[in-house]
Coordinates of C-alpha atoms in Angstrom, one line a residue:
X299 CA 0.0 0.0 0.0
X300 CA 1.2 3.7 -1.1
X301 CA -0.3 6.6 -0.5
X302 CA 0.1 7.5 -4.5
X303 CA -1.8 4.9 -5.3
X304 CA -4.7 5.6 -2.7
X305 CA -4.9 9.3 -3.8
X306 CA -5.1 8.0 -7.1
X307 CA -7.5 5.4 -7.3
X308 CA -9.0 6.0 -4.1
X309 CA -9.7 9.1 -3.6
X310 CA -12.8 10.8 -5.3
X311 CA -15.8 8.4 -5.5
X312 CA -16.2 6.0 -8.6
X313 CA -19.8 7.6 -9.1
X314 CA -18.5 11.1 -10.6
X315 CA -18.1 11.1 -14.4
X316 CA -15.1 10.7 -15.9
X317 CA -12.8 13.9 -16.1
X318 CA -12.8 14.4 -12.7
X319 CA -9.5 12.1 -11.1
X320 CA -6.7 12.6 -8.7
X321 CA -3.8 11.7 -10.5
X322 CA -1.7 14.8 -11.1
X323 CA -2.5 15.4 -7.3
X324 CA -1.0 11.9 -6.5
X325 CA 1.9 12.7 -8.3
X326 CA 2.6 15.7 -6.4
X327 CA 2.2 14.4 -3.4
X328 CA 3.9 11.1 -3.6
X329 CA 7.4 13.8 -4.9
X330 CA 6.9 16.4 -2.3
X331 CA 7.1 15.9 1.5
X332 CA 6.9 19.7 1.7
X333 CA 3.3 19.3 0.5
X334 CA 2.6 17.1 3.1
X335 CA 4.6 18.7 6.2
X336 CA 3.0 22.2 5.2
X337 CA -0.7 20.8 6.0
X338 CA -2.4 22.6 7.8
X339 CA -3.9 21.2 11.1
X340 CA -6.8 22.8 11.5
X341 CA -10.4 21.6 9.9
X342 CA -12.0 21.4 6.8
X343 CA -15.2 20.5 5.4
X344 CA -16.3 17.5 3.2
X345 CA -18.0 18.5 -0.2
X346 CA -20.8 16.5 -0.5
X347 CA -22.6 14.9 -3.9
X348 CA -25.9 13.8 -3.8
X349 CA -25.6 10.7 -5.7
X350 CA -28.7 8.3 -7.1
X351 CA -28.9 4.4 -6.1
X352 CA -31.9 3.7 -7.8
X353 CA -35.8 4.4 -7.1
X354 CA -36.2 6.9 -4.1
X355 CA -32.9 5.7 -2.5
X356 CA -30.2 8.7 -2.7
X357 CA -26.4 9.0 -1.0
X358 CA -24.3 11.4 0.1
X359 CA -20.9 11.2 -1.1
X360 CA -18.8 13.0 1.2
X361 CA -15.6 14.1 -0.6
X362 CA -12.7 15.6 1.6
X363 CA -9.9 18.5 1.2
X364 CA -7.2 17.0 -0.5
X365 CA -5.0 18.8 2.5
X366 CA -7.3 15.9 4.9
X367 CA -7.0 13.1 2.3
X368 CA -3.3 13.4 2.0
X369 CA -3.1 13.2 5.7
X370 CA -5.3 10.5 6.0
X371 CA -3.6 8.2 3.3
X372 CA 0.0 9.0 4.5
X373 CA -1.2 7.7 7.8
X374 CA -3.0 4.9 6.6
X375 CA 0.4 3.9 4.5
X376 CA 2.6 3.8 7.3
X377 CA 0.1 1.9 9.5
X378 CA -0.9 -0.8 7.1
X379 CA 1.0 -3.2 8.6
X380 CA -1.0 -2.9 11.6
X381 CA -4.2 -2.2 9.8
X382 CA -4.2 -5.9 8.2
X383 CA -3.5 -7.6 11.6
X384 CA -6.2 -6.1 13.1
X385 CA -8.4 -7.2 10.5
X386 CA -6.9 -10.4 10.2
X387 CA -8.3 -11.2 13.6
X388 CA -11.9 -11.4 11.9
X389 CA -12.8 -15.2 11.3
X390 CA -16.2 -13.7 9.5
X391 CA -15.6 -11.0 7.2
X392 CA -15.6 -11.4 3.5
X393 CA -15.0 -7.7 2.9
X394 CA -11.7 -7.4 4.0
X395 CA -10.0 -4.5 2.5
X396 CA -6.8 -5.3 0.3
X397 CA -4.8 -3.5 -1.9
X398 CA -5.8 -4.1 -5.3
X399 CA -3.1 -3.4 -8.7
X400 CA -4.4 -1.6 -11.5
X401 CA -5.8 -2.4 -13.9
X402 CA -7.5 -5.6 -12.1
X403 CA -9.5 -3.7 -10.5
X404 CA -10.5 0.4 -10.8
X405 CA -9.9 1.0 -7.0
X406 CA -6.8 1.1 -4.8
X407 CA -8.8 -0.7 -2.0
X408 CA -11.1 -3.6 -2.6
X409 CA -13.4 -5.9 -0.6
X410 CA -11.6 -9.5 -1.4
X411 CA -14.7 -10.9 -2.3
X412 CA -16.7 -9.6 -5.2
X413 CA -20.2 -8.8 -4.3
X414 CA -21.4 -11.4 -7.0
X415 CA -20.0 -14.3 -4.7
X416 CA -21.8 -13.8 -2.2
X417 CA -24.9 -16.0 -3.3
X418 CA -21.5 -18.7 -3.1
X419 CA -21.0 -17.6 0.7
X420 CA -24.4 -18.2 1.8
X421 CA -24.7 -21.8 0.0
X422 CA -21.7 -22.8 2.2
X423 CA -22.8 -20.7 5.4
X424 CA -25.9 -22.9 5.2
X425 CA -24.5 -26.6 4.9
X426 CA -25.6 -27.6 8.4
X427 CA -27.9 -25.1 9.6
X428 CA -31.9 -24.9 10.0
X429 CA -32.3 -20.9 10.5
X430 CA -30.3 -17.8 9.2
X431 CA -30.2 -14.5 10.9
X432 CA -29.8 -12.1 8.2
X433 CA -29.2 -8.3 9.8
X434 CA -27.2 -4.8 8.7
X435 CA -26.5 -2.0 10.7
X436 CA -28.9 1.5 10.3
X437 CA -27.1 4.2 8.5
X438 CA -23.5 2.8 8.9
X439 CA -21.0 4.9 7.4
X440 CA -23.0 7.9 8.8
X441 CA -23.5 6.9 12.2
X442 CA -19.8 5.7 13.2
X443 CA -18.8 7.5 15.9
X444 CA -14.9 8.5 15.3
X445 CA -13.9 8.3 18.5
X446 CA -14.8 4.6 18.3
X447 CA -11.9 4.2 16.3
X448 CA -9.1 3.8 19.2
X449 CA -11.2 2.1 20.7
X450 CA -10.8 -0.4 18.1
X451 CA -7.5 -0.3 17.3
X452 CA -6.0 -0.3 21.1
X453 CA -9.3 -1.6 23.0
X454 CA -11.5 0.7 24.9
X455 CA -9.8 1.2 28.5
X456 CA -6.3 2.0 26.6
X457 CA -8.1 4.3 24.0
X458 CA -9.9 6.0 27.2
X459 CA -6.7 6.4 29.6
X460 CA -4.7 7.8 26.3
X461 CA -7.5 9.6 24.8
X462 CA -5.0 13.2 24.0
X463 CA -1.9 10.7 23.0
X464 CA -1.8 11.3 19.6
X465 CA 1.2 9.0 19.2
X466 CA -1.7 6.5 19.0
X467 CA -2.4 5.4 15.4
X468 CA -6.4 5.3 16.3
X469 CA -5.8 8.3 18.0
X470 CA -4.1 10.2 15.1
X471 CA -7.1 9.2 12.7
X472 CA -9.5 9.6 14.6
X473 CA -8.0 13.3 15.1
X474 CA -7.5 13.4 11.1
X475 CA -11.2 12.5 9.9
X476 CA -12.7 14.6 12.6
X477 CA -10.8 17.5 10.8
X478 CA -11.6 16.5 7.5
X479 CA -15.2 16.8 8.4
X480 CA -15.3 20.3 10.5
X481 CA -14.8 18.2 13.6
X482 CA -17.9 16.0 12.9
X483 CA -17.5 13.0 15.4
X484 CA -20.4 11.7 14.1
X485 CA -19.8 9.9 10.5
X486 CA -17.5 9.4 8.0
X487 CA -17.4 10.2 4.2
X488 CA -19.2 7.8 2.0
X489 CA -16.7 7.5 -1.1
X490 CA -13.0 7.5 -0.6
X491 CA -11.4 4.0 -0.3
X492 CA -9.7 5.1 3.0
X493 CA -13.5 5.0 4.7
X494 CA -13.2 1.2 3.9
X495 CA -10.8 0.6 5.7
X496 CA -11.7 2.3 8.7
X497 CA -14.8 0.5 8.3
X498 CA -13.6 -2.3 8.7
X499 CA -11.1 -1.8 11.5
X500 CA -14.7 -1.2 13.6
X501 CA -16.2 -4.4 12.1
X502 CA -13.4 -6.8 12.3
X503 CA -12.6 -5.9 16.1
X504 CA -16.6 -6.4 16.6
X505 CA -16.5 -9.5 15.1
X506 CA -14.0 -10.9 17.6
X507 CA -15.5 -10.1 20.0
X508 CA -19.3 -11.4 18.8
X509 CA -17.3 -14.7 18.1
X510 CA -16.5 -14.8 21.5
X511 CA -19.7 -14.3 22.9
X512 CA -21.5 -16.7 20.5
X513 CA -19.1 -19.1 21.0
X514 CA -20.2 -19.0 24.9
X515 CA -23.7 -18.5 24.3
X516 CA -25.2 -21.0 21.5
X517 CA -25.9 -24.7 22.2
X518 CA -24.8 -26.2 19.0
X519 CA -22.0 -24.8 16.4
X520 CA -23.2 -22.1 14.1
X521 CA -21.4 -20.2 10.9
X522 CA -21.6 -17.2 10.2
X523 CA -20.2 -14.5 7.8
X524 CA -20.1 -10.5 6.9
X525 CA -19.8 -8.3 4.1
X526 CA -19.4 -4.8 5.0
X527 CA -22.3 -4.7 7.4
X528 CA -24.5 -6.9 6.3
X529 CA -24.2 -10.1 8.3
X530 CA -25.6 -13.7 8.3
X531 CA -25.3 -16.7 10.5
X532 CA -26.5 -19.9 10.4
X533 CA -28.3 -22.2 13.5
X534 CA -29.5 -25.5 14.1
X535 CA -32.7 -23.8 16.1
X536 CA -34.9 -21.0 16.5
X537 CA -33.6 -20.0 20.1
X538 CA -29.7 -19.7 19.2
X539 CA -30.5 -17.2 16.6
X540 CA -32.7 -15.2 18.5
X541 CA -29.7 -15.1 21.5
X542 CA -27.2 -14.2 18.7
X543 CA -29.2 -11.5 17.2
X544 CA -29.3 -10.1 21.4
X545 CA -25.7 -10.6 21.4
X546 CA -25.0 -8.8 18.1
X547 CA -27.2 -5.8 19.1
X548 CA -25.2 -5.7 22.3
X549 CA -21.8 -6.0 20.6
X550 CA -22.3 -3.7 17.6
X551 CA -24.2 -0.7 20.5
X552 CA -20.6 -0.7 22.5
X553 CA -19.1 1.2 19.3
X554 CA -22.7 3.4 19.2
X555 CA -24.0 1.6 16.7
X556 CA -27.2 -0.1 16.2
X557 CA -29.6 -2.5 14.3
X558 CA -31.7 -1.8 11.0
X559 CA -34.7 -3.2 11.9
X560 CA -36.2 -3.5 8.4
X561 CA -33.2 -5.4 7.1
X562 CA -32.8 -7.6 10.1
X563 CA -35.3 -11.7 10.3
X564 CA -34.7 -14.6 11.4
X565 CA -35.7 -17.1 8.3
X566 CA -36.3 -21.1 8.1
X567 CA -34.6 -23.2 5.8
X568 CA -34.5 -23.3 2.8
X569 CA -34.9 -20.1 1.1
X570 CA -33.4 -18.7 -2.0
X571 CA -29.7 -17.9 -2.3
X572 CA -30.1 -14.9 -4.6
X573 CA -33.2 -12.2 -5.4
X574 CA -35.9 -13.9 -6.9
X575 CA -35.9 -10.9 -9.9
X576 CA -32.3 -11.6 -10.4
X577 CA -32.5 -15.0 -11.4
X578 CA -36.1 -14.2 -13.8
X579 CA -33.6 -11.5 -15.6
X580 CA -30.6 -13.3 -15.6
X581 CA -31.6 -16.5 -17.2
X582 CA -33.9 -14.3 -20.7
X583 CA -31.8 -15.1 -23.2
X584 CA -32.7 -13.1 -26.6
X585 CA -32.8 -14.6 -30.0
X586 CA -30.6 -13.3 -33.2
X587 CA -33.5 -13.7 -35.4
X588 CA -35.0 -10.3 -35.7
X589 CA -39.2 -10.9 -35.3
X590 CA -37.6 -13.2 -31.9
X591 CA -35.5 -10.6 -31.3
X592 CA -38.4 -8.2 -31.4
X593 CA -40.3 -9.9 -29.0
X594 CA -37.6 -10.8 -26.7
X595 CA -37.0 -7.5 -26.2
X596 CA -40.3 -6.2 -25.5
X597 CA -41.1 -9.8 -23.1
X598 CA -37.7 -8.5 -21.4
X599 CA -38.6 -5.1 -20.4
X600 CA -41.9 -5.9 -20.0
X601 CA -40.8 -8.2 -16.9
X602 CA -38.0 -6.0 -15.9
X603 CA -41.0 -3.2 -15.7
X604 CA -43.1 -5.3 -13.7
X605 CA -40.3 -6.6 -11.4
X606 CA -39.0 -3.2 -10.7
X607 CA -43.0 -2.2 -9.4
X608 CA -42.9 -5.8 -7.0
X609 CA -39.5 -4.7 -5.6
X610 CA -39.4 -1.2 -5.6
X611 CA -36.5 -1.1 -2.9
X612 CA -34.2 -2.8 -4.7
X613 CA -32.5 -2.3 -8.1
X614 CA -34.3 -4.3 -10.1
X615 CA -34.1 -1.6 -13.7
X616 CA -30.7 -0.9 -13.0
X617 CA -29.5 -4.8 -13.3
X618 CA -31.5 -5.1 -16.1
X619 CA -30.5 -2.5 -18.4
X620 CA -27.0 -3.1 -17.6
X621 CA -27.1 -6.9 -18.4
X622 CA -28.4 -5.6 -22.0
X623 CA -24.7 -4.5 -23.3
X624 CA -23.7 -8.1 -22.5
X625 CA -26.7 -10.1 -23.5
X626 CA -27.7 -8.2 -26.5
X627 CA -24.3 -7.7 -28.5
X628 CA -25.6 -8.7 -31.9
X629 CA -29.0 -6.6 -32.1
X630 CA -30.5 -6.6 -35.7
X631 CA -30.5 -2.8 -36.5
X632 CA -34.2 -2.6 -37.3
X633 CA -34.6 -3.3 -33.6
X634 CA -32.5 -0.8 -33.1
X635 CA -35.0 2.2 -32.4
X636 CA -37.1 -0.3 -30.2
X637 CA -34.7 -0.8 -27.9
X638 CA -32.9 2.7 -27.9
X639 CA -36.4 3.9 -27.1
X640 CA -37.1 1.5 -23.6
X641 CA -33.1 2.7 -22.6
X642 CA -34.5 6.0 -22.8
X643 CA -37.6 5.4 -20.7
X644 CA -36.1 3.4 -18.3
X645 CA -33.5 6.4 -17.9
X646 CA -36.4 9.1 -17.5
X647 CA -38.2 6.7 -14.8
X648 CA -34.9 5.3 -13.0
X649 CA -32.5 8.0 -13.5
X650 CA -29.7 5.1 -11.8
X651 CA -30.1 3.6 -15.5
X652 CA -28.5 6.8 -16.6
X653 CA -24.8 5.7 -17.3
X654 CA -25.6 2.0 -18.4
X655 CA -28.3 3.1 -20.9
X656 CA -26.1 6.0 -22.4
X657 CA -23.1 3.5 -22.6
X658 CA -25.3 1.3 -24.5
X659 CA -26.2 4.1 -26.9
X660 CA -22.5 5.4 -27.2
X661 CA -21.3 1.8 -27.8
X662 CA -24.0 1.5 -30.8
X663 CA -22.8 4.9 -32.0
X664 CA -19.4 3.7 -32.5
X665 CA -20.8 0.5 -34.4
X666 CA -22.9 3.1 -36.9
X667 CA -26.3 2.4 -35.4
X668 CA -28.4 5.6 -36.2
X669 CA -28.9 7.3 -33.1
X670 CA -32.4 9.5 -32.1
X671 CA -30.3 12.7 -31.3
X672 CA -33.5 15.0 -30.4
X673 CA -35.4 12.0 -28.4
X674 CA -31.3 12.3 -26.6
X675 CA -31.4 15.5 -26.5
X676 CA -34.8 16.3 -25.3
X677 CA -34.1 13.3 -22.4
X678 CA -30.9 14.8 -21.4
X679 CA -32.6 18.2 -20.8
X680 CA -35.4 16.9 -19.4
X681 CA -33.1 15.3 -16.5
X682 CA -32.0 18.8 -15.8
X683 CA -35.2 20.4 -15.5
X684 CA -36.7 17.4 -13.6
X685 CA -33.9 16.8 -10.8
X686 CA -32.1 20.8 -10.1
X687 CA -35.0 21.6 -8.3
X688 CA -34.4 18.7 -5.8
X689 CA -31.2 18.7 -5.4
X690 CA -30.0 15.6 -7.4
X691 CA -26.7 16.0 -8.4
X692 CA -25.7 13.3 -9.9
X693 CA -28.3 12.9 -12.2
X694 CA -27.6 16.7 -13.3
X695 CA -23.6 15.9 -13.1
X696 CA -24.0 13.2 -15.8
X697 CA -26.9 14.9 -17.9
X698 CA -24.6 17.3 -18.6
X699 CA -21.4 15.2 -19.1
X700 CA -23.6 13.0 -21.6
X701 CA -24.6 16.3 -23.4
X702 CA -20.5 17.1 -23.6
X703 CA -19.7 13.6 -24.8
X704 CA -22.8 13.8 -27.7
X705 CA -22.2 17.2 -28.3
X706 CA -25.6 18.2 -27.7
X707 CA -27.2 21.5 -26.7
X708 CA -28.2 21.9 -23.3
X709 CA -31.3 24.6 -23.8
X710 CA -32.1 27.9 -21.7
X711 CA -34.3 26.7 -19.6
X712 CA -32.6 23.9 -18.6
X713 CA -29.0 26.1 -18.2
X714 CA -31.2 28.5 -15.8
X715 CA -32.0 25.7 -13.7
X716 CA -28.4 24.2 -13.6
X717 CA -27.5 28.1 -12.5
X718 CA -29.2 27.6 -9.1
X719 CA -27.3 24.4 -8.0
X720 CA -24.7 24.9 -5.3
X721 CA -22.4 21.9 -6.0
X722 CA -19.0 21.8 -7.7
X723 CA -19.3 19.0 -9.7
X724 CA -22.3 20.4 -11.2
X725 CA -20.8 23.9 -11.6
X726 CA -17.3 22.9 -12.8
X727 CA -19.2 20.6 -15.5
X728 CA -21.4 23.3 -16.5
X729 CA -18.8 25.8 -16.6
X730 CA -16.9 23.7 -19.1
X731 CA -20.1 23.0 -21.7
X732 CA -20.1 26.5 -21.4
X733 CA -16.7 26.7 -23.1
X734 CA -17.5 24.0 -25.3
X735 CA -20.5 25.8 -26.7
X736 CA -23.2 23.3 -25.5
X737 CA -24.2 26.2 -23.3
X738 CA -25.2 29.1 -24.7
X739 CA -27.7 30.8 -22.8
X740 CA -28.9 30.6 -19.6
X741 CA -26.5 30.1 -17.3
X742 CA -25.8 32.8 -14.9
X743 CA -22.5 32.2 -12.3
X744 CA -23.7 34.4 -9.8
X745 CA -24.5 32.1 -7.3
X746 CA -21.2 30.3 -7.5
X747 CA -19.1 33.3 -7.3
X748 CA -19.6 33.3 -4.3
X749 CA -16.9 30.4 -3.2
X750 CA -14.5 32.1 -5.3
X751 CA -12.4 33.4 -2.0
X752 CA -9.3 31.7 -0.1
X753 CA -11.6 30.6 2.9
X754 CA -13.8 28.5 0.5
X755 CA -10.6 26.3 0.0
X756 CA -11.0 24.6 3.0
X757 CA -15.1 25.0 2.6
X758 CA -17.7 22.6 1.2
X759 CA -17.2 24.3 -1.7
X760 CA -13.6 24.0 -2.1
X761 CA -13.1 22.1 -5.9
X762 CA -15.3 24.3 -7.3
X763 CA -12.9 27.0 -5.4
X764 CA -10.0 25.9 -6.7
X765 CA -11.0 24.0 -10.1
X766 CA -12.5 27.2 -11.3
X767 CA -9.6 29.0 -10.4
X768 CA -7.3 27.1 -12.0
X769 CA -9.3 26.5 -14.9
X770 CA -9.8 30.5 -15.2
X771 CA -13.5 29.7 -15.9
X772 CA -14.8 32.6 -14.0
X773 CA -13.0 35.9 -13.3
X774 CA -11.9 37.3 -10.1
X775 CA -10.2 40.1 -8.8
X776 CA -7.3 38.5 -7.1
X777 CA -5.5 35.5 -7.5
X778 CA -6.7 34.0 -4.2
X779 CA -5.4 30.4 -4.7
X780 CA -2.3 32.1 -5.1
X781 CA -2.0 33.6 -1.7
X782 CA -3.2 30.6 0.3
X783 CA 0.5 29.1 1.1
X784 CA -1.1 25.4 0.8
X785 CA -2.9 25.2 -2.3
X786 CA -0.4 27.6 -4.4
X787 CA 1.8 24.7 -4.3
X788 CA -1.1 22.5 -6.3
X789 CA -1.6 25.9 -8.5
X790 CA 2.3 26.0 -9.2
X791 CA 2.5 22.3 -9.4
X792 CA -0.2 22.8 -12.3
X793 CA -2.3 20.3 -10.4
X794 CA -6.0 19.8 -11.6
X795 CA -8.9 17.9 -10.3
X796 CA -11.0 18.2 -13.6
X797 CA -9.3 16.6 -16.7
X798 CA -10.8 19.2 -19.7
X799 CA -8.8 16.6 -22.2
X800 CA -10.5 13.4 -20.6
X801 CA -11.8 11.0 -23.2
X802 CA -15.7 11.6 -24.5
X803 CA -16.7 8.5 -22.7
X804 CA -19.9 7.2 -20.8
X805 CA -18.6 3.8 -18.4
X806 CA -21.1 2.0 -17.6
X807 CA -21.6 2.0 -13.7
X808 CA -19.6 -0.5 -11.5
X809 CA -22.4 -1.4 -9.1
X810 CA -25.4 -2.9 -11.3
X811 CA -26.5 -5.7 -8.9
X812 CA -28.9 -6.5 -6.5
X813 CA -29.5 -4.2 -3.8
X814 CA -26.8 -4.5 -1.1
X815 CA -23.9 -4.2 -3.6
X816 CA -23.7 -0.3 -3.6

């Protein structure tokens, strides 16, 4: 583990669209210990990105100051070592953060096990048991409580008696992501790969400890495993499981956590391994004639339709739309319009289907399909004029990517409505369709001039501060990143957090399965 690679790859969330990356920052600060031993100590605030799951389920990325991150990732490089025995300790996680090489995977720090095994898990969790206790914990990532952290990593008395040592590794990051956040001891960002890990130093010691009790407690043998903090275990009766799910609310409450009651049963054997809609989509197979083709199609979304209205809490149109780049390679091009017309209707009624449907449409671009620019265009805008007034960022964010990437024109109304956003991802996109001409009315800055001062580099605000700065998309009457002693150094360095030469590309989104995965 190095702290280049973690700024790199793990740094800004995998949800924001493509140009925006941390590499000429890793670079910079895997050369320059000056950069790192001129951070400053006091706090900063996370930018946060309201980000789509699917249906009515939204996130909070929670993005840091790259003068926190660096801190953070030096700290977790040098204590690595340390990090992986900790977690080592943990007989039932199946998310245990390791370091990952590019390219095999996008991120610098992975779960071992790939979400999609973990219908595998539970087949082998379940050999000799009678009842599963399936639970997660309520708002995870946002409820940890920081200082929680040394009291994983050194055990609760030490942690308590050596609370202002801050030659304590739990100690020291506990310090660090309470400053990243404005002091917030409540919560940590939703995002970067270095929240994985301290996830896991919480869950792993909690899982020692819940073997322990268990162990004591149950009157015949039980398995049991976790990924991230969704847990299942498997007993021979009724009773044990009801005790362990006592125990585990005991355990999991002594780190100020607690149980989500909606995800949390205690089910008889047998039961399915996987979501029933899961299996229904992933065994339609679709014909190469093109009257079978046709139909398959329409049967296909017909069922994914209807599934995503029976399971509306999970991510039922998201699977299926991105299991159609795979399934449907060969599609005859009469069907073409048939099918580009359900991607767009599944993108204007589950705007999660966004990336995977567009990526579909670019990829049949590139293969000379004849693409419906003004349904596109009218869609795109209509995401904009539909989700600004609520605050959906995302869904904005990649409207207007996609309108970059097809060189489409984003209208007045729908550039008036962007204007009133306050989020940098958002502003530093629209700022650059602005320079490409897909803007060209509309869009008034006033709002985000605003953030265009020195304290707004350590604000929420703070890549739109610096990114539109360094870009020079917006005038100002002093060079303020220039006279901050910290961030001129990025300026100097030519360091940019918004590639404006990134490929015209629409990936199709990493997390397309079952609800759980994200």
């Amino acid at each position: 583990m190095n702290k280049k690679d973690l700024i790199s790859r793990g740094y800004f969330p995998k949800e924001l669209p493509p140009p925006f990356n941390t590499n000429s920052f890793a670079d910079l600060a895997s050369s320059s210990t000056t950069l790192l031993n001129s951070c400053s100590k006091n706090p900063a605030k996370l930018y946060y990105h309201n980000h789509v799951r699917y249906g009515s389920f939204r996130r909070k990325l929670g993005i840091p100051n790259p003068v926190s991150f660096l801190q953070i990732s030096h700290l977790i490089e040098e204590n690595w070592s340390n990090i992986q025995q900790i977690i080592n300790k943990s007989k039932f996680t199946k998310s245990k953060p390791i370091h990952t090489p590019h390219p095999q995977r996008s991120r610098s720090i992975s779960p071992v096990l790939k979400f999609s095994f973990i219908p595998v898990e539970r087949a082998k969790n379940r050999i000799t048991g009678r009842y599963i206790l399936q639970t997660d914990i309520s708002q995870f990532y946002q409820s940890i409580y920081t200082h929680s952290i040394p009291w994983a990593v050194h055990g609760k008395l030490i942690a308590k008696e050596k609370r202002h040592n801050l030659n304590l590794f739990g100690n020291k990051l506990d310090k660090l992501l309470r400053n990243s956040q404005d002091g917030q001891t409540l919560g940590i960002p939703i995002g970067p790969d270095t929240s994985l890990v301290v996830a896991e130093l919480l869950l792993c010691t909690a899982d020692v400890e819940l073997e322990k009790r268990l162990k004591s407690t149950c009157s015949y043998p039980f398995k049991g495993f976790r990924y991230s903090d969704d847990s299942e275990f498997t007993f021979q009766n009724r009773a044990d499981a009801e005790s362990a799910l006592s125990i585990i609310q005991q355990v999991i409450s002594e780190f100020e956590l607690s149980i989500n009651p909606e995800k949390t049963k205690i089910v008889e054997l047998p039961c399915s391994l996987d979501s029933t809609w899961v299996l229904e989509l992933s065994e339609y197979k679709f014909s190469e004639d093109k009257l079978d083709q046709m139909r398959d199609i329409v049967r296909y979304f017909d069922k994914a339709f209807e599934l995503s209205s029976q399971f509306p809490k999970e991510s039922v149109l998201k699977y299926a739309v991105a299991r159609i780049s795979s399934k449907l390679k060969n599609i005859h091009p009469d069907n073409w319009p048939l099918l580009e017309s359900l991607l767009l209707q599944s993108l204007t009624i589950e705007p999660s289907t966004l990336r995977d449907s567009l990526f579909i449409i670019q990829d049949k671009q590139k293969d000379k399909y004849q693409i419906n620019w003004d349904s596109l265009e009218e869609v795109l805008n209509f995401q904009i004029l539909t989700h600004t007034p609520l605050g959906h960022s995302s869904e904005v964010a990649w409207a207007i990517w996609s309108a970059i990437v097809f060189n489409l024109p984003i209208n007045k109304l729908a550039a008036e409505s962007i204007s009133k956003i306050e989020d940098s991802t958002v502003a530093i996109l629209a700022l650059d369709a602005r320079r490409r001409g897909r803007i060209k009315e509309g869009l008034n800055t006033t709002k985000w001039e605003q953030f265009l001062v020195e304290d707004e580099l350590y604000g929420e605000q703070w890549l739109l501060s610096y990114e539109a700065n360094r870009q020079g998309y917006l005038s100002v009457t002093e060079d303020y990143v220039a006279k901050d002693s910290w961030f001129s150094q990025l300026k100097d360095g030519r360091i940019s957090f918004y590639d404006v030469n990134a490929p015209l590309i629409i990936p199709p989104s990493e997390n397309s399965g079952p609800s759980g995965e994200d």
